[in-house]
Amino acid sequence: VYGVVMSGWASNNKYSLLGAIRSSAQMISYELSLGLSLIGVLMITGTLSLVKIVEWQSGPWLILFQPLGFIIYLISALAEANRTPFDFAECENELVAGYQTEYSSMKFGLCYLGEYAHILVVSSLAVTLFFGGWQGPLLPPAVWFLIKVFCFIFVFIWIRATLPRIRYDQLMQFGWKVLFP
């Protein structure tokens, strides 16, 4: 949140600042539901250790015990990563290109590199917490983990290509009045 707000403010452009404010409000709104969706996983496994959570899933995956928690996690992760239908930070029809409007070359590339690194981290956490992590038959553990993570990254890209953007007031209402409770 701090990096987005600072990059929007530092560009000295009103559209960039507006995009940064929208993005930070969105991230704060959906961070709560993202964290709360993980509480069920932590209560079932009884640990905060990611290794022990994956070891607990040597039988059934936690998606079978926490399907609602996973759906809330996925929706919140899309909103946290500013992906469609929650990409109001770069709403082209209203804000030109969002908080990175005035950036070019390396700074622009670093903004998008951070966005895609966020998708990679969220996908890795989803695989670790809900889909058995690196466990699987026949193949080495690293290969199983990469296959599962790339499936999640594919879902993120697929959702961006198929869903339309919703209005900003609907986004905030959904986050605070539907997803959070």
mmCIF file of C-alpha atoms in Angstrom:
data_model
loop_
_atom_site.group_PDB
_atom_site.id
_atom_site.type_symbol
_atom_site.label_atom_id
_atom_site.label_comp_id
_atom_site.label_asym_id
_atom_site.label_seq_id
_atom_site.Cartn_x
_atom_site.Cartn_y
_atom_site.Cartn_z
ATOM 1 C CA VAL A 1 0.000 0.000 0.000
ATOM 2 C CA TYR A 2 2.789 2.438 0.877
ATOM 3 C CA GLY A 3 4.632 1.872 -2.381
ATOM 4 C CA VAL A 4 1.516 2.457 -4.470
ATOM 5 C CA VAL A 5 0.580 5.650 -2.604
ATOM 6 C CA MET A 6 4.131 6.985 -2.784
ATOM 7 C CA SER A 7 4.448 6.237 -6.498
ATOM 8 C CA GLY A 8 1.130 7.952 -7.214
ATOM 9 C CA TRP A 9 2.055 10.990 -5.169
ATOM 10 C CA ALA A 10 5.640 11.233 -6.450
ATOM 11 C CA SER A 11 4.587 11.396 -10.100
ATOM 12 C CA ASN A 12 2.976 14.818 -9.443
ATOM 13 C CA ASN A 13 -0.094 13.972 -11.504
ATOM 14 C CA LYS A 14 -3.666 14.218 -10.194
ATOM 15 C CA TYR A 15 -4.760 11.081 -12.058
ATOM 16 C CA SER A 16 -1.876 9.076 -10.652
ATOM 17 C CA LEU A 17 -2.668 10.257 -7.135
ATOM 18 C CA LEU A 18 -6.345 9.371 -7.571
ATOM 19 C CA GLY A 19 -5.379 5.910 -8.851
ATOM 20 C CA ALA A 20 -3.044 5.417 -5.891
ATOM 21 C CA ILE A 21 -5.728 6.431 -3.400
ATOM 22 C CA ARG A 22 -8.235 4.065 -5.000
ATOM 23 C CA SER A 23 -5.711 1.250 -5.003
ATOM 24 C CA SER A 24 -4.739 1.741 -1.360
ATOM 25 C CA ALA A 25 -8.377 1.861 -0.228
ATOM 26 C CA GLN A 26 -9.032 -1.337 -2.164
ATOM 27 C CA MET A 27 -5.994 -3.122 -0.731
ATOM 28 C CA ILE A 28 -6.908 -2.188 2.843
ATOM 29 C CA SER A 29 -10.520 -3.288 2.316
ATOM 30 C CA TYR A 30 -9.661 -6.722 0.994
ATOM 31 C CA GLU A 31 -6.667 -7.434 3.245
ATOM 32 C CA LEU A 32 -8.965 -8.123 6.181
ATOM 33 C CA SER A 33 -11.037 -10.743 4.378
ATOM 34 C CA LEU A 34 -7.856 -12.276 2.937
ATOM 35 C CA GLY A 35 -6.413 -12.728 6.412
ATOM 36 C CA LEU A 36 -9.666 -13.996 7.896
ATOM 37 C CA SER A 37 -10.047 -16.583 5.125
ATOM 38 C CA LEU A 38 -6.827 -18.202 6.316
ATOM 39 C CA ILE A 39 -7.887 -18.537 9.957
ATOM 40 C CA GLY A 40 -9.866 -21.740 9.245
ATOM 41 C CA VAL A 41 -6.786 -23.371 7.716
ATOM 42 C CA LEU A 42 -4.681 -22.395 10.710
ATOM 43 C CA MET A 43 -7.298 -23.686 13.155
ATOM 44 C CA ILE A 44 -7.625 -27.053 11.397
ATOM 45 C CA THR A 45 -3.880 -27.668 11.180
ATOM 46 C CA GLY A 46 -3.075 -26.094 14.560
ATOM 47 C CA THR A 47 0.144 -24.478 13.362
ATOM 48 C CA LEU A 48 1.514 -21.408 11.620
ATOM 49 C CA SER A 49 4.350 -23.324 9.980
ATOM 50 C CA LEU A 50 3.852 -23.657 6.231
ATOM 51 C CA VAL A 51 5.878 -26.877 6.179
ATOM 52 C CA LYS A 52 3.656 -28.458 8.824
ATOM 53 C CA ILE A 53 0.521 -27.265 7.010
ATOM 54 C CA VAL A 54 1.724 -29.015 3.839
ATOM 55 C CA GLU A 55 2.642 -32.136 5.809
ATOM 56 C CA TRP A 56 -0.862 -32.147 7.338
ATOM 57 C CA GLN A 57 -2.245 -32.271 3.796
ATOM 58 C CA SER A 58 -0.585 -35.586 2.969
ATOM 59 C CA GLY A 59 -4.109 -37.039 3.014
ATOM 60 C CA PRO A 60 -6.952 -34.813 1.849
ATOM 61 C CA TRP A 61 -6.195 -31.251 0.808
ATOM 62 C CA LEU A 62 -7.534 -28.394 2.894
ATOM 63 C CA ILE A 63 -9.705 -27.183 0.010
ATOM 64 C CA LEU A 64 -12.063 -30.039 0.937
ATOM 65 C CA PHE A 65 -12.376 -28.756 4.519
ATOM 66 C CA GLN A 66 -12.420 -25.028 3.703
ATOM 67 C CA PRO A 67 -14.060 -24.439 0.275
ATOM 68 C CA LEU A 68 -15.679 -21.162 1.365
ATOM 69 C CA GLY A 69 -12.384 -19.970 2.841
ATOM 70 C CA PHE A 70 -10.663 -20.714 -0.466
ATOM 71 C CA ILE A 71 -13.299 -18.836 -2.494
ATOM 72 C CA ILE A 72 -12.945 -15.821 -0.199
ATOM 73 C CA TYR A 73 -9.150 -16.116 -0.454
ATOM 74 C CA LEU A 74 -9.285 -16.218 -4.260
ATOM 75 C CA ILE A 75 -11.606 -13.211 -4.547
ATOM 76 C CA SER A 76 -9.561 -11.231 -2.025
ATOM 77 C CA ALA A 77 -6.319 -12.180 -3.773
ATOM 78 C CA LEU A 78 -7.689 -10.904 -7.090
ATOM 79 C CA ALA A 79 -8.620 -7.629 -5.414
ATOM 80 C CA GLU A 80 -5.278 -7.382 -3.585
ATOM 81 C CA ALA A 81 -3.359 -7.886 -6.813
ATOM 82 C CA ASN A 82 -5.497 -5.260 -8.609
ATOM 83 C CA ARG A 83 -6.618 -7.749 -11.235
ATOM 84 C CA THR A 84 -9.850 -7.648 -13.205
ATOM 85 C CA PRO A 85 -12.661 -7.222 -12.168
ATOM 86 C CA PHE A 86 -10.996 -5.263 -9.344
ATOM 87 C CA ASP A 87 -8.404 -3.252 -11.313
ATOM 88 C CA PHE A 88 -9.456 0.262 -10.373
ATOM 89 C CA ALA A 89 -5.896 1.443 -9.918
ATOM 90 C CA GLU A 90 -5.459 1.439 -13.701
ATOM 91 C CA CYS A 91 -8.985 2.200 -14.839
ATOM 92 C CA GLU A 92 -8.146 3.487 -18.328
ATOM 93 C CA ASN A 93 -11.522 5.123 -19.022
ATOM 94 C CA GLU A 94 -11.326 7.288 -15.870
ATOM 95 C CA LEU A 95 -7.709 7.552 -14.728
ATOM 96 C CA VAL A 96 -5.620 7.273 -17.896
ATOM 97 C CA ALA A 97 -3.448 4.390 -16.614
ATOM 98 C CA GLY A 98 -3.560 4.616 -12.831
ATOM 99 C CA TYR A 99 -0.797 5.387 -10.395
ATOM 100 C CA GLN A 100 1.952 4.620 -12.940
ATOM 101 C CA THR A 101 0.757 7.211 -15.517
ATOM 102 C CA GLU A 102 3.870 9.381 -15.486
ATOM 103 C CA TYR A 103 6.378 6.535 -15.310
ATOM 104 C CA SER A 104 8.298 5.073 -18.214
ATOM 105 C CA SER A 105 11.132 2.621 -18.861
ATOM 106 C CA MET A 106 12.565 1.066 -15.696
ATOM 107 C CA LYS A 107 10.148 2.590 -13.174
ATOM 108 C CA PHE A 108 7.150 1.504 -15.253
ATOM 109 C CA GLY A 109 8.628 -1.972 -15.611
ATOM 110 C CA LEU A 110 9.196 -2.215 -11.864
ATOM 111 C CA CYS A 111 5.538 -1.307 -11.193
ATOM 112 C CA TYR A 112 4.376 -4.188 -13.364
ATOM 113 C CA LEU A 113 7.077 -6.507 -12.065
ATOM 114 C CA GLY A 114 5.748 -5.873 -8.549
ATOM 115 C CA GLU A 115 2.197 -6.630 -9.692
ATOM 116 C CA TYR A 116 3.177 -9.951 -11.244
ATOM 117 C CA ALA A 117 5.385 -10.851 -8.282
ATOM 118 C CA HIS A 118 2.324 -10.310 -6.105
ATOM 119 C CA ILE A 119 0.368 -12.756 -8.287
ATOM 120 C CA LEU A 120 3.183 -15.298 -7.931
ATOM 121 C CA VAL A 121 3.243 -14.966 -4.126
ATOM 122 C CA VAL A 122 -0.545 -15.200 -3.785
ATOM 123 C CA SER A 123 -0.605 -18.262 -6.053
ATOM 124 C CA SER A 124 2.199 -19.919 -4.099
ATOM 125 C CA LEU A 125 0.374 -19.315 -0.829
ATOM 126 C CA ALA A 126 -2.876 -20.721 -2.250
ATOM 127 C CA VAL A 127 -1.081 -23.890 -3.356
ATOM 128 C CA THR A 128 0.678 -24.232 -0.017
ATOM 129 C CA LEU A 129 -2.355 -23.575 2.161
ATOM 130 C CA PHE A 130 -5.166 -25.225 0.209
ATOM 131 C CA PHE A 131 -3.776 -27.642 -2.402
ATOM 132 C CA GLY A 132 -1.145 -29.754 -0.681
ATOM 133 C CA GLY A 133 1.898 -27.668 -1.578
ATOM 134 C CA TRP A 134 4.660 -29.704 -3.156
ATOM 135 C CA GLN A 135 3.105 -33.122 -2.532
ATOM 136 C CA GLY A 136 2.083 -35.337 -5.429
ATOM 137 C CA PRO A 137 2.746 -38.737 -6.984
ATOM 138 C CA LEU A 138 5.640 -39.741 -9.280
ATOM 139 C CA LEU A 139 7.178 -36.337 -10.063
ATOM 140 C CA PRO A 140 9.698 -34.496 -7.860
ATOM 141 C CA PRO A 141 8.184 -32.118 -5.265
ATOM 142 C CA ALA A 142 9.459 -28.948 -6.980
ATOM 143 C CA VAL A 143 7.783 -29.955 -10.239
ATOM 144 C CA TRP A 144 4.451 -30.544 -8.474
ATOM 145 C CA PHE A 145 4.672 -27.178 -6.785
ATOM 146 C CA LEU A 146 5.448 -25.366 -10.050
ATOM 147 C CA ILE A 147 2.609 -27.130 -11.888
ATOM 148 C CA LYS A 148 0.110 -26.100 -9.220
ATOM 149 C CA VAL A 149 1.404 -22.513 -9.069
ATOM 150 C CA PHE A 150 1.285 -22.130 -12.859
ATOM 151 C CA CYS A 151 -2.303 -23.411 -12.839
ATOM 152 C CA PHE A 152 -3.194 -20.599 -10.441
ATOM 153 C CA ILE A 153 -1.339 -18.020 -12.509
ATOM 154 C CA PHE A 154 -3.280 -19.264 -15.539
ATOM 155 C CA VAL A 155 -6.537 -18.741 -13.610
ATOM 156 C CA PHE A 156 -5.489 -15.169 -12.745
ATOM 157 C CA ILE A 157 -4.754 -14.394 -16.407
ATOM 158 C CA TRP A 158 -7.887 -16.186 -17.605
ATOM 159 C CA ILE A 159 -10.102 -14.200 -15.227
ATOM 160 C CA ARG A 160 -8.550 -10.949 -16.455
ATOM 161 C CA ALA A 161 -9.334 -11.879 -20.045
ATOM 162 C CA THR A 162 -12.960 -12.884 -19.425
ATOM 163 C CA LEU A 163 -14.546 -10.736 -16.691
ATOM 164 C CA PRO A 164 -15.633 -7.089 -17.007
ATOM 165 C CA ARG A 165 -14.747 -4.416 -14.468
ATOM 166 C CA ILE A 166 -17.337 -3.535 -11.832
ATOM 167 C CA ARG A 167 -18.026 -0.043 -10.499
ATOM 168 C CA TYR A 168 -15.896 1.307 -7.658
ATOM 169 C CA ASP A 169 -18.806 1.718 -5.239
ATOM 170 C CA GLN A 170 -19.857 -1.896 -5.909
ATOM 171 C CA LEU A 171 -16.294 -3.012 -5.234
ATOM 172 C CA MET A 172 -16.129 -1.324 -1.846
ATOM 173 C CA GLN A 173 -19.638 -2.435 -0.891
ATOM 174 C CA PHE A 174 -18.804 -6.039 -1.826
ATOM 175 C CA GLY A 175 -15.609 -5.947 0.227
ATOM 176 C CA TRP A 176 -17.074 -4.461 3.389
ATOM 177 C CA LYS A 177 -20.688 -5.695 3.349
ATOM 178 C CA VAL A 178 -20.441 -9.136 1.706
ATOM 179 C CA LEU A 179 -16.928 -10.559 1.846
ATOM 180 C CA PHE A 180 -15.885 -9.295 5.279
ATOM 181 C CA PRO A 181 -18.953 -10.532 7.237
#
